[in-house]
Amino acid sequence: QVRLAESGGGSVQAGGSLRISCEDSGDVSTNVCMAWFRQAPGEEREGVAVFYPRSGNSYYSDSVKGRFTISRDNAKNTVYLQMNSLKSEDTALYYCATVLPYYSGDIADSGFWGQGTQVTVSS
């Protein structure tokens, strides 16, 4: 059973940085695509970043492009999301998930999910 565990969330002031992590149980192949999603209260869950290991490419939503960076450390079975220049609108519960190789934003193409880690940005 694949397990994903997010950590590193917390409270930060606007303009600050935070790095959140997603450690898998070791059953996730290094070739599996990984993505970060977030959900703010009353909002739909949205994808913010995805990493395609075969190509080494990563893609970001317009709302975080240039501020967030997704990366993976295969030795630690961990995917990271480095978040810089945080804004109050980045406040949300952040989830990591496995996604299919052809994932292009449709949440239906996701697979295993973690429980989420809360990020709160105060202005």
JSON list of C-alpha atoms in Angstrom, two decimals:
[
{"chain": "A", "resi": 1, "resn": "GLN", "atom": "CA", "xyz": [0.00, 0.00, 0.00]},
{"chain": "A", "resi": 2, "resn": "VAL", "atom": "CA", "xyz": [1.47, 3.31, -1.09]},
{"chain": "A", "resi": 3, "resn": "ARG", "atom": "CA", "xyz": [1.56, 5.92, 1.63]},
{"chain": "A", "resi": 4, "resn": "LEU", "atom": "CA", "xyz": [2.38, 9.57, 1.16]},
{"chain": "A", "resi": 5, "resn": "ALA", "atom": "CA", "xyz": [3.10, 11.80, 4.14]},
{"chain": "A", "resi": 6, "resn": "GLU", "atom": "CA", "xyz": [3.35, 15.57, 3.84]},
{"chain": "A", "resi": 7, "resn": "SER", "atom": "CA", "xyz": [5.20, 17.68, 6.39]},
{"chain": "A", "resi": 8, "resn": "GLY", "atom": "CA", "xyz": [6.75, 21.10, 6.83]},
{"chain": "A", "resi": 9, "resn": "GLY", "atom": "CA", "xyz": [3.66, 23.24, 6.76]},
{"chain": "A", "resi": 10, "resn": "GLY", "atom": "CA", "xyz": [3.21, 26.11, 9.17]},
{"chain": "A", "resi": 11, "resn": "SER", "atom": "CA", "xyz": [2.58, 29.80, 9.52]},
{"chain": "A", "resi": 12, "resn": "VAL", "atom": "CA", "xyz": [4.67, 32.40, 7.75]},
{"chain": "A", "resi": 13, "resn": "GLN", "atom": "CA", "xyz": [4.37, 36.08, 6.99]},
{"chain": "A", "resi": 14, "resn": "ALA", "atom": "CA", "xyz": [3.73, 37.32, 3.50]},
{"chain": "A", "resi": 15, "resn": "GLY", "atom": "CA", "xyz": [6.92, 37.53, 1.50]},
{"chain": "A", "resi": 16, "resn": "GLY", "atom": "CA", "xyz": [8.46, 34.65, 3.41]},
{"chain": "A", "resi": 17, "resn": "SER", "atom": "CA", "xyz": [9.46, 31.17, 2.33]},
{"chain": "A", "resi": 18, "resn": "LEU", "atom": "CA", "xyz": [8.57, 27.65, 3.31]},
{"chain": "A", "resi": 19, "resn": "ARG", "atom": "CA", "xyz": [9.55, 24.21, 2.07]},
{"chain": "A", "resi": 20, "resn": "ILE", "atom": "CA", "xyz": [7.10, 21.38, 2.40]},
{"chain": "A", "resi": 21, "resn": "SER", "atom": "CA", "xyz": [7.92, 17.72, 1.92]},
{"chain": "A", "resi": 22, "resn": "CYS", "atom": "CA", "xyz": [6.17, 14.59, 0.80]},
{"chain": "A", "resi": 23, "resn": "GLU", "atom": "CA", "xyz": [7.76, 11.32, 1.76]},
{"chain": "A", "resi": 24, "resn": "ASP", "atom": "CA", "xyz": [6.49, 8.14, 0.24]},
{"chain": "A", "resi": 25, "resn": "SER", "atom": "CA", "xyz": [6.55, 4.70, 1.77]},
{"chain": "A", "resi": 26, "resn": "GLY", "atom": "CA", "xyz": [9.23, 3.53, -0.59]},
{"chain": "A", "resi": 27, "resn": "ASP", "atom": "CA", "xyz": [6.76, 1.82, -2.89]},
{"chain": "A", "resi": 28, "resn": "VAL", "atom": "CA", "xyz": [6.60, 4.68, -5.35]},
{"chain": "A", "resi": 29, "resn": "SER", "atom": "CA", "xyz": [8.82, 4.17, -8.38]},
{"chain": "A", "resi": 30, "resn": "THR", "atom": "CA", "xyz": [11.20, 7.01, -9.14]},
{"chain": "A", "resi": 31, "resn": "ASN", "atom": "CA", "xyz": [9.55, 7.12, -12.57]},
{"chain": "A", "resi": 32, "resn": "VAL", "atom": "CA", "xyz": [6.16, 8.00, -11.13]},
{"chain": "A", "resi": 33, "resn": "CYS", "atom": "CA", "xyz": [4.98, 11.55, -11.75]},
{"chain": "A", "resi": 34, "resn": "MET", "atom": "CA", "xyz": [4.34, 13.53, -8.59]},
{"chain": "A", "resi": 35, "resn": "ALA", "atom": "CA", "xyz": [2.25, 16.63, -8.11]},
{"chain": "A", "resi": 36, "resn": "TRP", "atom": "CA", "xyz": [1.35, 19.13, -5.45]},
{"chain": "A", "resi": 37, "resn": "PHE", "atom": "CA", "xyz": [-2.22, 20.33, -5.01]},
{"chain": "A", "resi": 38, "resn": "ARG", "atom": "CA", "xyz": [-3.79, 22.76, -2.61]},
{"chain": "A", "resi": 39, "resn": "GLN", "atom": "CA", "xyz": [-7.24, 23.50, -1.31]},
{"chain": "A", "resi": 40, "resn": "ALA", "atom": "CA", "xyz": [-8.32, 26.65, 0.44]},
{"chain": "A", "resi": 41, "resn": "PRO", "atom": "CA", "xyz": [-11.50, 26.78, 2.53]},
{"chain": "A", "resi": 42, "resn": "GLY", "atom": "CA", "xyz": [-14.54, 26.95, 0.29]},
{"chain": "A", "resi": 43, "resn": "GLU", "atom": "CA", "xyz": [-12.46, 26.45, -2.82]},
{"chain": "A", "resi": 44, "resn": "GLU", "atom": "CA", "xyz": [-11.91, 23.54, -5.15]},
{"chain": "A", "resi": 45, "resn": "ARG", "atom": "CA", "xyz": [-8.69, 21.58, -4.99]},
{"chain": "A", "resi": 46, "resn": "GLU", "atom": "CA", "xyz": [-6.22, 22.89, -7.58]},
{"chain": "A", "resi": 47, "resn": "GLY", "atom": "CA", "xyz": [-2.96, 21.58, -8.95]},
{"chain": "A", "resi": 48, "resn": "VAL", "atom": "CA", "xyz": [0.00, 23.89, -8.42]},
{"chain": "A", "resi": 49, "resn": "ALA", "atom": "CA", "xyz": [3.04, 21.90, -9.54]},
{"chain": "A", "resi": 50, "resn": "VAL", "atom": "CA", "xyz": [3.90, 18.63, -11.25]},
{"chain": "A", "resi": 51, "resn": "PHE", "atom": "CA", "xyz": [7.18, 16.85, -11.87]},
{"chain": "A", "resi": 52, "resn": "TYR", "atom": "CA", "xyz": [7.72, 14.43, -14.76]},
{"chain": "A", "resi": 53, "resn": "PRO", "atom": "CA", "xyz": [10.79, 12.35, -13.84]},
{"chain": "A", "resi": 54, "resn": "ARG", "atom": "CA", "xyz": [11.38, 10.78, -17.25]},
{"chain": "A", "resi": 55, "resn": "SER", "atom": "CA", "xyz": [11.79, 14.15, -18.94]},
{"chain": "A", "resi": 56, "resn": "GLY", "atom": "CA", "xyz": [12.91, 16.05, -15.87]},
{"chain": "A", "resi": 57, "resn": "ASN", "atom": "CA", "xyz": [10.33, 18.70, -16.67]},
{"chain": "A", "resi": 58, "resn": "SER", "atom": "CA", "xyz": [8.13, 20.46, -14.19]},
{"chain": "A", "resi": 59, "resn": "TYR", "atom": "CA", "xyz": [5.09, 22.65, -14.70]},
{"chain": "A", "resi": 60, "resn": "TYR", "atom": "CA", "xyz": [3.36, 25.17, -12.51]},
{"chain": "A", "resi": 61, "resn": "SER", "atom": "CA", "xyz": [0.03, 26.89, -12.30]},
{"chain": "A", "resi": 62, "resn": "ASP", "atom": "CA", "xyz": [0.05, 30.54, -13.28]},
{"chain": "A", "resi": 63, "resn": "SER", "atom": "CA", "xyz": [-0.66, 31.51, -9.69]},
{"chain": "A", "resi": 64, "resn": "VAL", "atom": "CA", "xyz": [2.65, 30.09, -8.40]},
{"chain": "A", "resi": 65, "resn": "LYS", "atom": "CA", "xyz": [4.90, 30.20, -11.45]},
{"chain": "A", "resi": 66, "resn": "GLY", "atom": "CA", "xyz": [8.19, 31.87, -10.67]},
{"chain": "A", "resi": 67, "resn": "ARG", "atom": "CA", "xyz": [7.69, 31.49, -6.90]},
{"chain": "A", "resi": 68, "resn": "PHE", "atom": "CA", "xyz": [7.34, 27.74, -6.28]},
{"chain": "A", "resi": 69, "resn": "THR", "atom": "CA", "xyz": [9.72, 24.95, -7.23]},
{"chain": "A", "resi": 70, "resn": "ILE", "atom": "CA", "xyz": [9.02, 21.23, -7.18]},
{"chain": "A", "resi": 71, "resn": "SER", "atom": "CA", "xyz": [11.88, 18.78, -6.81]},
{"chain": "A", "resi": 72, "resn": "ARG", "atom": "CA", "xyz": [12.51, 15.20, -5.89]},
{"chain": "A", "resi": 73, "resn": "ASP", "atom": "CA", "xyz": [15.22, 13.44, -3.89]},
{"chain": "A", "resi": 74, "resn": "ASN", "atom": "CA", "xyz": [15.09, 9.82, -4.95]},
{"chain": "A", "resi": 75, "resn": "ALA", "atom": "CA", "xyz": [17.47, 8.70, -2.21]},
{"chain": "A", "resi": 76, "resn": "LYS", "atom": "CA", "xyz": [15.03, 10.01, 0.39]},
{"chain": "A", "resi": 77, "resn": "ASN", "atom": "CA", "xyz": [11.84, 9.00, -1.43]},
{"chain": "A", "resi": 78, "resn": "THR", "atom": "CA", "xyz": [10.77, 12.60, -0.97]},
{"chain": "A", "resi": 79, "resn": "VAL", "atom": "CA", "xyz": [9.25, 15.30, -3.14]},
{"chain": "A", "resi": 80, "resn": "TYR", "atom": "CA", "xyz": [9.61, 18.91, -2.09]},
{"chain": "A", "resi": 81, "resn": "LEU", "atom": "CA", "xyz": [7.78, 22.12, -2.82]},
{"chain": "A", "resi": 82, "resn": "GLN", "atom": "CA", "xyz": [9.89, 25.19, -2.19]},
{"chain": "A", "resi": 83, "resn": "MET", "atom": "CA", "xyz": [7.61, 28.18, -1.82]},
{"chain": "A", "resi": 84, "resn": "ASN", "atom": "CA", "xyz": [9.05, 31.69, -1.98]},
{"chain": "A", "resi": 85, "resn": "SER", "atom": "CA", "xyz": [7.48, 35.15, -1.94]},
{"chain": "A", "resi": 86, "resn": "LEU", "atom": "CA", "xyz": [4.43, 33.71, -0.26]},
{"chain": "A", "resi": 87, "resn": "LYS", "atom": "CA", "xyz": [1.15, 35.59, -0.43]},
{"chain": "A", "resi": 88, "resn": "SER", "atom": "CA", "xyz": [-1.93, 35.41, 1.74]},
{"chain": "A", "resi": 89, "resn": "GLU", "atom": "CA", "xyz": [-3.76, 33.75, -1.14]},
{"chain": "A", "resi": 90, "resn": "ASP", "atom": "CA", "xyz": [-1.32, 30.84, -0.90]},
{"chain": "A", "resi": 91, "resn": "THR", "atom": "CA", "xyz": [-2.98, 29.86, 2.39]},
{"chain": "A", "resi": 92, "resn": "ALA", "atom": "CA", "xyz": [-4.35, 26.36, 1.93]},
{"chain": "A", "resi": 93, "resn": "LEU", "atom": "CA", "xyz": [-4.04, 22.72, 2.80]},
{"chain": "A", "resi": 94, "resn": "TYR", "atom": "CA", "xyz": [-1.33, 21.34, 0.54]},
{"chain": "A", "resi": 95, "resn": "TYR", "atom": "CA", "xyz": [-1.40, 17.75, -0.70]},
{"chain": "A", "resi": 96, "resn": "CYS", "atom": "CA", "xyz": [1.00, 15.64, -2.69]},
{"chain": "A", "resi": 97, "resn": "ALA", "atom": "CA", "xyz": [-0.23, 12.95, -5.01]},
{"chain": "A", "resi": 98, "resn": "THR", "atom": "CA", "xyz": [0.93, 10.55, -7.64]},
{"chain": "A", "resi": 99, "resn": "VAL", "atom": "CA", "xyz": [-0.38, 11.38, -11.11]},
{"chain": "A", "resi": 100, "resn": "LEU", "atom": "CA", "xyz": [-0.50, 9.58, -14.42]},
{"chain": "A", "resi": 101, "resn": "PRO", "atom": "CA", "xyz": [2.21, 10.29, -17.02]},
{"chain": "A", "resi": 102, "resn": "TYR", "atom": "CA", "xyz": [-0.23, 12.20, -19.21]},
{"chain": "A", "resi": 103, "resn": "TYR", "atom": "CA", "xyz": [-1.54, 14.34, -16.36]},
{"chain": "A", "resi": 104, "resn": "SER", "atom": "CA", "xyz": [-2.16, 17.87, -17.56]},
{"chain": "A", "resi": 105, "resn": "GLY", "atom": "CA", "xyz": [-4.30, 19.33, -14.84]},
{"chain": "A", "resi": 106, "resn": "ASP", "atom": "CA", "xyz": [-7.24, 16.95, -14.57]},
{"chain": "A", "resi": 107, "resn": "ILE", "atom": "CA", "xyz": [-7.44, 15.85, -10.96]},
{"chain": "A", "resi": 108, "resn": "ALA", "atom": "CA", "xyz": [-9.08, 12.64, -12.16]},
{"chain": "A", "resi": 109, "resn": "ASP", "atom": "CA", "xyz": [-5.63, 11.58, -13.37]},
{"chain": "A", "resi": 110, "resn": "SER", "atom": "CA", "xyz": [-4.30, 11.42, -9.83]},
{"chain": "A", "resi": 111, "resn": "GLY", "atom": "CA", "xyz": [-3.73, 8.25, -7.86]},
{"chain": "A", "resi": 112, "resn": "PHE", "atom": "CA", "xyz": [-2.47, 8.09, -4.28]},
{"chain": "A", "resi": 113, "resn": "TRP", "atom": "CA", "xyz": [-2.81, 11.04, -1.95]},
{"chain": "A", "resi": 114, "resn": "GLY", "atom": "CA", "xyz": [-1.32, 12.17, 1.32]},
{"chain": "A", "resi": 115, "resn": "GLN", "atom": "CA", "xyz": [-3.26, 13.69, 4.20]},
{"chain": "A", "resi": 116, "resn": "GLY", "atom": "CA", "xyz": [-2.08, 17.24, 3.58]},
{"chain": "A", "resi": 117, "resn": "THR", "atom": "CA", "xyz": [-0.10, 19.86, 5.43]},
{"chain": "A", "resi": 118, "resn": "GLN", "atom": "CA", "xyz": [-1.47, 23.30, 6.31]},
{"chain": "A", "resi": 119, "resn": "VAL", "atom": "CA", "xyz": [0.25, 26.43, 5.07]},
{"chain": "A", "resi": 120, "resn": "THR", "atom": "CA", "xyz": [-0.94, 29.73, 6.48]},
{"chain": "A", "resi": 121, "resn": "VAL", "atom": "CA", "xyz": [0.38, 33.04, 5.18]},
{"chain": "A", "resi": 122, "resn": "SER", "atom": "CA", "xyz": [-0.41, 36.15, 7.15]},
{"chain": "A", "resi": 123, "resn": "SER", "atom": "CA", "xyz": [-0.29, 39.60, 5.63]}
]
